[in-house]
Amino acid sequence: MPPLYADRASGHEYTNAFEMIDAYLARFAELTGAPIEPLDATGYTQIKRGSAHIGVNVLEDNGVLMLLAPIMDVTEVPAEGRERFYRKLLELSFLATSDASFAIDGKKDLVYVRALRRLSALDYEELEDLLQTVGTIADEWDDELKREFG
């Protein structure tokens, strides 16, 4: 069965995930008054929410939307405090992050707030909720984690 790229509320069907996400981002920009560039050829754009910069990644070949907001560099955490730091991230990811979680890119040594969602049957309200969640969590915890561990 091919993926379904359609908005439940309006019934509008999109030809692909890029078109659907671009339409949803334009709607989000209009509602929030924040300018948002359309997706580039790779399926990426960035949104600023508070102090957070949220990368929006359409991974159409994998059928996934991935939102990433960088929080801090792991190397900022002293070696003797890393176990406590990683435990804190895991504990926060258990409930405090809602639909998002903390994630670490081992190649770049960066901590992110991350959310993943299947692209098929994604509606606007889900995208809006994910953007709000990732932005709020990143904005709330970036300075706090740097203050406590950096």
PDB file of C-alpha atoms in Angstrom:
ATOM      1  CA  MET A   1       0.000   0.000   0.000  1.00  0.00           C
ATOM      2  CA  PRO A   2       1.531   3.381  -0.975  1.00  0.00           C
ATOM      3  CA  PRO A   3       1.945   6.040   1.726  1.00  0.00           C
ATOM      4  CA  LEU A   4      -0.997   8.347   2.290  1.00  0.00           C
ATOM      5  CA  TYR A   5      -0.118  12.031   2.147  1.00  0.00           C
ATOM      6  CA  ALA A   6      -3.438  13.668   2.973  1.00  0.00           C
ATOM      7  CA  ASP A   7      -4.743  16.120   5.535  1.00  0.00           C
ATOM      8  CA  ARG A   8      -7.625  14.574   7.485  1.00  0.00           C
ATOM      9  CA  ALA A   9      -9.230  17.903   8.323  1.00  0.00           C
ATOM     10  CA  SER A  10      -9.408  19.244   4.767  1.00  0.00           C
ATOM     11  CA  GLY A  11      -9.238  15.986   2.826  1.00  0.00           C
ATOM     12  CA  HIS A  12      -6.553  17.520   0.602  1.00  0.00           C
ATOM     13  CA  GLU A  13      -4.214  14.897  -0.886  1.00  0.00           C
ATOM     14  CA  TYR A  14      -0.574  15.689  -1.606  1.00  0.00           C
ATOM     15  CA  THR A  15       1.564  14.084  -4.299  1.00  0.00           C
ATOM     16  CA  ASN A  16       4.492  13.476  -1.941  1.00  0.00           C
ATOM     17  CA  ALA A  17       5.754  14.087   1.591  1.00  0.00           C
ATOM     18  CA  PHE A  18       7.744  17.205   0.614  1.00  0.00           C
ATOM     19  CA  GLU A  19       4.611  18.915  -0.721  1.00  0.00           C
ATOM     20  CA  MET A  20       2.627  17.967   2.387  1.00  0.00           C
ATOM     21  CA  ILE A  21       5.271  19.156   4.882  1.00  0.00           C
ATOM     22  CA  ASP A  22       5.846  22.395   2.934  1.00  0.00           C
ATOM     23  CA  ALA A  23       2.091  23.108   3.072  1.00  0.00           C
ATOM     24  CA  TYR A  24       1.990  22.367   6.818  1.00  0.00           C
ATOM     25  CA  LEU A  25       5.056  24.541   7.478  1.00  0.00           C
ATOM     26  CA  ALA A  26       3.525  27.433   5.520  1.00  0.00           C
ATOM     27  CA  ARG A  27       0.387  27.093   7.643  1.00  0.00           C
ATOM     28  CA  PHE A  28       2.462  27.000  10.841  1.00  0.00           C
ATOM     29  CA  ALA A  29       4.399  30.105   9.726  1.00  0.00           C
ATOM     30  CA  GLU A  30       1.170  31.949   9.011  1.00  0.00           C
ATOM     31  CA  LEU A  31      -0.323  31.061  12.400  1.00  0.00           C
ATOM     32  CA  THR A  32       2.817  31.868  14.412  1.00  0.00           C
ATOM     33  CA  GLY A  33       4.064  34.821  12.376  1.00  0.00           C
ATOM     34  CA  ALA A  34       7.510  33.200  12.209  1.00  0.00           C
ATOM     35  CA  PRO A  35       9.143  33.031   8.782  1.00  0.00           C
ATOM     36  CA  ILE A  36       9.969  29.493   7.644  1.00  0.00           C
ATOM     37  CA  GLU A  37      11.856  28.613   4.489  1.00  0.00           C
ATOM     38  CA  PRO A  38      10.392  25.765   2.408  1.00  0.00           C
ATOM     39  CA  LEU A  39      12.194  22.429   2.436  1.00  0.00           C
ATOM     40  CA  ASP A  40      15.374  22.330   0.383  1.00  0.00           C
ATOM     41  CA  ALA A  41      16.094  19.609  -2.200  1.00  0.00           C
ATOM     42  CA  THR A  42      17.267  17.248   0.555  1.00  0.00           C
ATOM     43  CA  GLY A  43      14.059  17.690   2.581  1.00  0.00           C
ATOM     44  CA  TYR A  44      15.488  20.008   5.234  1.00  0.00           C
ATOM     45  CA  THR A  45      14.576  23.360   6.716  1.00  0.00           C
ATOM     46  CA  GLN A  46      15.050  25.054  10.064  1.00  0.00           C
ATOM     47  CA  ILE A  47      12.653  26.787  12.454  1.00  0.00           C
ATOM     48  CA  LYS A  48      13.497  29.048  15.393  1.00  0.00           C
ATOM     49  CA  ARG A  49      11.355  28.651  18.524  1.00  0.00           C
ATOM     50  CA  GLY A  50      12.623  30.617  21.529  1.00  0.00           C
ATOM     51  CA  SER A  51      16.341  29.861  21.828  1.00  0.00           C
ATOM     52  CA  ALA A  52      15.884  26.564  19.973  1.00  0.00           C
ATOM     53  CA  HIS A  53      16.728  25.963  16.332  1.00  0.00           C
ATOM     54  CA  ILE A  54      14.673  23.010  15.100  1.00  0.00           C
ATOM     55  CA  GLY A  55      15.860  21.125  12.061  1.00  0.00           C
ATOM     56  CA  VAL A  56      12.948  19.652  10.102  1.00  0.00           C
ATOM     57  CA  ASN A  57      14.067  16.599   8.114  1.00  0.00           C
ATOM     58  CA  VAL A  58      11.787  14.779   5.679  1.00  0.00           C
ATOM     59  CA  LEU A  59      13.337  11.346   5.185  1.00  0.00           C
ATOM     60  CA  GLU A  60      10.913  10.221   2.517  1.00  0.00           C
ATOM     61  CA  ASP A  61      12.863   7.070   1.578  1.00  0.00           C
ATOM     62  CA  ASN A  62      12.539   5.949   5.208  1.00  0.00           C
ATOM     63  CA  GLY A  63       8.963   7.270   5.502  1.00  0.00           C
ATOM     64  CA  VAL A  64       9.881   9.397   8.520  1.00  0.00           C
ATOM     65  CA  LEU A  65       9.757  13.014   9.660  1.00  0.00           C
ATOM     66  CA  MET A  66      12.603  13.785  12.075  1.00  0.00           C
ATOM     67  CA  LEU A  67      12.813  16.975  14.137  1.00  0.00           C
ATOM     68  CA  LEU A  68      16.153  17.793  15.774  1.00  0.00           C
ATOM     69  CA  ALA A  69      17.050  20.690  18.056  1.00  0.00           C
ATOM     70  CA  PRO A  70      20.709  20.824  19.146  1.00  0.00           C
ATOM     71  CA  ILE A  71      21.144  21.406  22.888  1.00  0.00           C
ATOM     72  CA  MET A  72      24.854  21.184  23.663  1.00  0.00           C
ATOM     73  CA  ASP A  73      28.170  19.559  22.892  1.00  0.00           C
ATOM     74  CA  VAL A  74      28.880  16.472  25.014  1.00  0.00           C
ATOM     75  CA  THR A  75      32.524  17.530  25.292  1.00  0.00           C
ATOM     76  CA  GLU A  76      31.358  20.519  27.405  1.00  0.00           C
ATOM     77  CA  VAL A  77      30.538  18.033  30.184  1.00  0.00           C
ATOM     78  CA  PRO A  78      33.580  17.173  32.308  1.00  0.00           C
ATOM     79  CA  ALA A  79      34.547  13.488  31.973  1.00  0.00           C
ATOM     80  CA  GLU A  80      33.870  12.801  35.660  1.00  0.00           C
ATOM     81  CA  GLY A  81      30.302  14.123  35.327  1.00  0.00           C
ATOM     82  CA  ARG A  82      29.248  12.319  32.145  1.00  0.00           C
ATOM     83  CA  GLU A  83      27.613   9.304  33.772  1.00  0.00           C
ATOM     84  CA  ARG A  84      25.382  11.605  35.837  1.00  0.00           C
ATOM     85  CA  PHE A  85      24.718  13.697  32.702  1.00  0.00           C
ATOM     86  CA  TYR A  86      23.675  10.676  30.609  1.00  0.00           C
ATOM     87  CA  ARG A  87      21.482   9.420  33.433  1.00  0.00           C
ATOM     88  CA  LYS A  88      19.776  12.827  33.632  1.00  0.00           C
ATOM     89  CA  LEU A  89      19.061  12.727  29.875  1.00  0.00           C
ATOM     90  CA  LEU A  90      17.564   9.244  30.162  1.00  0.00           C
ATOM     91  CA  GLU A  91      15.433  10.197  33.153  1.00  0.00           C
ATOM     92  CA  LEU A  92      14.161  13.336  31.417  1.00  0.00           C
ATOM     93  CA  SER A  93      13.381  11.336  28.272  1.00  0.00           C
ATOM     94  CA  PHE A  94      11.196   8.979  30.300  1.00  0.00           C
ATOM     95  CA  LEU A  95       8.359  11.479  30.887  1.00  0.00           C
ATOM     96  CA  ALA A  96       9.529  15.102  30.895  1.00  0.00           C
ATOM     97  CA  THR A  97       9.926  15.340  27.117  1.00  0.00           C
ATOM     98  CA  SER A  98       6.416  14.277  26.033  1.00  0.00           C
ATOM     99  CA  ASP A  99       6.610  12.972  22.428  1.00  0.00           C
ATOM    100  CA  ALA A 100      10.258  13.980  22.118  1.00  0.00           C
ATOM    101  CA  SER A 101      13.408  12.582  23.707  1.00  0.00           C
ATOM    102  CA  PHE A 102      17.032  13.453  24.180  1.00  0.00           C
ATOM    103  CA  ALA A 103      19.439  11.844  21.729  1.00  0.00           C
ATOM    104  CA  ILE A 104      23.199  11.943  21.204  1.00  0.00           C
ATOM    105  CA  ASP A 105      24.912  12.013  17.825  1.00  0.00           C
ATOM    106  CA  GLY A 106      28.096  10.084  18.631  1.00  0.00           C
ATOM    107  CA  LYS A 107      29.924  11.226  15.501  1.00  0.00           C
ATOM    108  CA  LYS A 108      29.386  14.915  16.290  1.00  0.00           C
ATOM    109  CA  ASP A 109      29.263  14.632  20.115  1.00  0.00           C
ATOM    110  CA  LEU A 110      26.060  16.701  20.121  1.00  0.00           C
ATOM    111  CA  VAL A 111      22.989  16.343  22.318  1.00  0.00           C
ATOM    112  CA  TYR A 112      19.646  16.923  20.609  1.00  0.00           C
ATOM    113  CA  VAL A 113      15.986  16.988  21.450  1.00  0.00           C
ATOM    114  CA  ARG A 114      14.545  14.639  18.851  1.00  0.00           C
ATOM    115  CA  ALA A 115      11.106  13.601  17.667  1.00  0.00           C
ATOM    116  CA  LEU A 116      10.259  11.066  14.980  1.00  0.00           C
ATOM    117  CA  ARG A 117       6.929  10.499  13.262  1.00  0.00           C
ATOM    118  CA  ARG A 118       5.856   8.375  10.335  1.00  0.00           C
ATOM    119  CA  LEU A 119       5.087  10.620   7.348  1.00  0.00           C
ATOM    120  CA  SER A 120       2.154   8.627   6.024  1.00  0.00           C
ATOM    121  CA  ALA A 121      -1.170   9.964   7.353  1.00  0.00           C
ATOM    122  CA  LEU A 122       0.530  12.791   9.281  1.00  0.00           C
ATOM    123  CA  ASP A 123      -1.899  15.635   9.799  1.00  0.00           C
ATOM    124  CA  TYR A 124      -1.178  19.293  10.444  1.00  0.00           C
ATOM    125  CA  GLU A 125      -2.090  19.198  14.136  1.00  0.00           C
ATOM    126  CA  GLU A 126       0.450  16.420  14.770  1.00  0.00           C
ATOM    127  CA  LEU A 127       3.217  18.413  13.101  1.00  0.00           C
ATOM    128  CA  GLU A 128       2.270  21.542  15.026  1.00  0.00           C
ATOM    129  CA  ASP A 129       2.309  19.583  18.303  1.00  0.00           C
ATOM    130  CA  LEU A 130       5.730  18.071  17.537  1.00  0.00           C
ATOM    131  CA  LEU A 131       7.204  21.470  16.652  1.00  0.00           C
ATOM    132  CA  GLN A 132       5.810  22.992  19.851  1.00  0.00           C
ATOM    133  CA  THR A 133       7.059  20.076  21.959  1.00  0.00           C
ATOM    134  CA  VAL A 134      10.586  19.987  20.542  1.00  0.00           C
ATOM    135  CA  GLY A 135      10.868  23.780  20.703  1.00  0.00           C
ATOM    136  CA  THR A 136       9.607  23.973  24.285  1.00  0.00           C
ATOM    137  CA  ILE A 137      11.801  21.134  25.579  1.00  0.00           C
ATOM    138  CA  ALA A 138      14.909  22.439  23.797  1.00  0.00           C
ATOM    139  CA  ASP A 139      14.280  26.002  24.952  1.00  0.00           C
ATOM    140  CA  GLU A 140      13.664  24.859  28.534  1.00  0.00           C
ATOM    141  CA  TRP A 141      16.583  22.454  28.909  1.00  0.00           C
ATOM    142  CA  ASP A 142      19.444  23.884  26.803  1.00  0.00           C
ATOM    143  CA  ASP A 143      20.511  26.478  29.360  1.00  0.00           C
ATOM    144  CA  GLU A 144      19.589  24.283  32.335  1.00  0.00           C
ATOM    145  CA  LEU A 145      21.770  21.370  31.189  1.00  0.00           C
ATOM    146  CA  LYS A 146      24.681  23.681  30.364  1.00  0.00           C
ATOM    147  CA  ARG A 147      24.369  25.329  33.767  1.00  0.00           C
ATOM    148  CA  GLU A 148      24.245  22.013  35.626  1.00  0.00           C
ATOM    149  CA  PHE A 149      26.811  20.043  33.609  1.00  0.00           C
ATOM    150  CA  GLY A 150      28.777  22.394  31.338  1.00  0.00           C
TER     151      GLY A 150
END
